[in-house]
Coordinates of C-alpha atoms in Angstrom, one line a residue:
X1 CA 129.1 106.7 113.1
X2 CA 128.9 103.5 115.2
X3 CA 125.3 104.2 116.0
X4 CA 124.5 104.7 112.3
X5 CA 126.2 101.3 111.5
X6 CA 124.3 99.7 114.2
X7 CA 121.0 101.1 113.0
X8 CA 121.7 99.9 109.4
X9 CA 122.6 96.5 110.7
X10 CA 119.4 96.2 112.7
X11 CA 117.3 97.3 109.7
X12 CA 119.0 94.8 107.5
X13 CA 118.5 92.0 110.0
X14 CA 114.8 92.8 110.3
X15 CA 114.1 92.5 106.6
X16 CA 116.5 89.6 106.1
X17 CA 114.6 87.7 108.9
X18 CA 111.4 88.3 107.0
X19 CA 112.9 87.3 103.7
X20 CA 113.9 84.0 105.1
X21 CA 110.4 83.0 106.1
X22 CA 108.9 80.0 104.2
X23 CA 106.6 80.7 101.4
X24 CA 103.3 78.9 100.9
X25 CA 102.1 77.1 97.8
X26 CA 99.3 79.7 97.5
X27 CA 102.0 82.2 96.3
X28 CA 102.8 80.0 93.4
X29 CA 99.2 79.5 92.6
X30 CA 98.4 83.2 92.7
X31 CA 101.5 84.5 91.0
X32 CA 103.1 81.6 89.0
X33 CA 106.4 82.2 90.8
X34 CA 108.0 79.2 92.5
X35 CA 109.3 80.0 95.9
X36 CA 112.5 78.1 95.3
X37 CA 113.4 79.9 92.1
X38 CA 112.9 83.6 93.1
X39 CA 115.7 85.5 91.6
X40 CA 117.1 89.0 91.9
X41 CA 115.3 90.0 88.7
X42 CA 111.9 89.1 90.2
X43 CA 111.8 92.2 92.4
X44 CA 109.9 94.4 89.9
X45 CA 107.5 91.7 88.9
X46 CA 106.7 91.0 92.5
X47 CA 106.1 94.7 93.2
X48 CA 103.8 94.8 90.3
X49 CA 101.9 91.8 91.6
X50 CA 101.6 93.6 94.9
X51 CA 99.7 96.3 93.1
X52 CA 97.5 93.8 91.2
X53 CA 96.7 91.4 94.0
X54 CA 96.9 93.6 97.1
X55 CA 96.9 97.3 96.3
X56 CA 97.3 98.4 99.9
X57 CA 100.3 96.2 100.5
X58 CA 103.0 98.8 99.5
X59 CA 101.6 101.3 101.9
X60 CA 101.1 98.9 104.8
X61 CA 104.2 96.8 104.6
X62 CA 107.0 98.0 106.9
X63 CA 110.3 98.9 105.2
X64 CA 109.1 98.2 101.7
X65 CA 109.8 101.7 100.5
X66 CA 113.3 101.7 102.0
X67 CA 113.9 98.3 100.7
X68 CA 112.9 99.4 97.2
X69 CA 115.5 102.2 97.3
X70 CA 118.1 99.8 98.7
X71 CA 117.4 97.4 95.8
X72 CA 117.9 100.1 93.2
X73 CA 121.2 101.2 94.7
X74 CA 122.4 97.5 94.9
X75 CA 121.3 96.9 91.4
X76 CA 123.4 99.8 90.1
X77 CA 126.4 98.4 92.1
X78 CA 125.9 95.0 90.6
X79 CA 125.8 96.4 87.1
X80 CA 128.8 98.6 87.7
X81 CA 131.0 95.8 89.1
X82 CA 129.7 92.9 87.1
X83 CA 132.9 92.5 85.0
X84 CA 135.4 94.5 87.1
X85 CA 134.7 92.9 90.5
X86 CA 132.8 89.7 90.2
X87 CA 132.8 89.1 94.0
X88 CA 131.1 92.5 94.6
X89 CA 128.6 91.7 91.8
X90 CA 127.9 88.3 93.4
X91 CA 127.3 89.9 96.8
X92 CA 125.0 92.5 95.2
X93 CA 123.1 89.7 93.4
X94 CA 122.6 87.9 96.7
X95 CA 121.3 91.1 98.3
X96 CA 118.9 91.7 95.4
X97 CA 117.6 88.1 95.7
X98 CA 116.9 88.7 99.4
X99 CA 115.0 91.9 98.5
X100 CA 112.9 89.9 96.0
X101 CA 112.2 87.3 98.7
X102 CA 111.1 90.0 101.1
X103 CA 108.5 91.2 98.7
X104 CA 107.4 87.6 98.0
X105 CA 107.0 86.9 101.7
X106 CA 105.1 90.2 102.3
X107 CA 102.8 89.3 99.4
X108 CA 102.4 85.7 100.5
X109 CA 101.5 86.8 104.0
X110 CA 98.9 89.3 102.7
X111 CA 97.4 86.7 100.4
X112 CA 97.1 84.3 103.3
X113 CA 95.4 86.9 105.4
X114 CA 93.0 87.7 102.6
X115 CA 92.2 84.0 102.1
X116 CA 91.6 83.6 105.9
X117 CA 89.3 86.6 105.9
X118 CA 87.2 85.2 103.0
X119 CA 87.0 81.8 104.7
X120 CA 85.9 83.4 107.9
X121 CA 83.1 85.4 106.1
X122 CA 81.9 82.4 104.0
X123 CA 80.6 80.2 106.9
X124 CA 78.7 83.1 108.6
X125 CA 77.1 84.0 105.3
X126 CA 76.1 80.4 104.7
X127 CA 74.4 80.2 108.1
X128 CA 72.5 83.4 107.5
X129 CA 71.3 82.1 104.1
X130 CA 70.3 78.8 105.7
X131 CA 68.1 80.5 108.3
X132 CA 66.3 82.8 105.9

């Protein structure tokens, strides 16, 4: 049981560390979502944007499938305890926001890589055109 608790704690620390990474302005430009105002409810929208802007992201991002399942479980907890146990609901909302930030960071990182790739290709294409 202790080993299972340790494994869960490690998994949670990994994705929380990612979720706390800074977000670039390019995320806002590409998605319209401001990094400072990401909310628990943005999770589904961000997943949808992953499909639109970077279709391979869901398959290539570590822990995204597990995090999606975790988000859905926590969302049910938040809904169930919203009126009966506000402290539990507040904790759940905080967890859901962290899940949303994880998806935003993963999307932001992928968008940055895509921009860098395009920028790296552009100069070499320009040189080839200039020599022809």
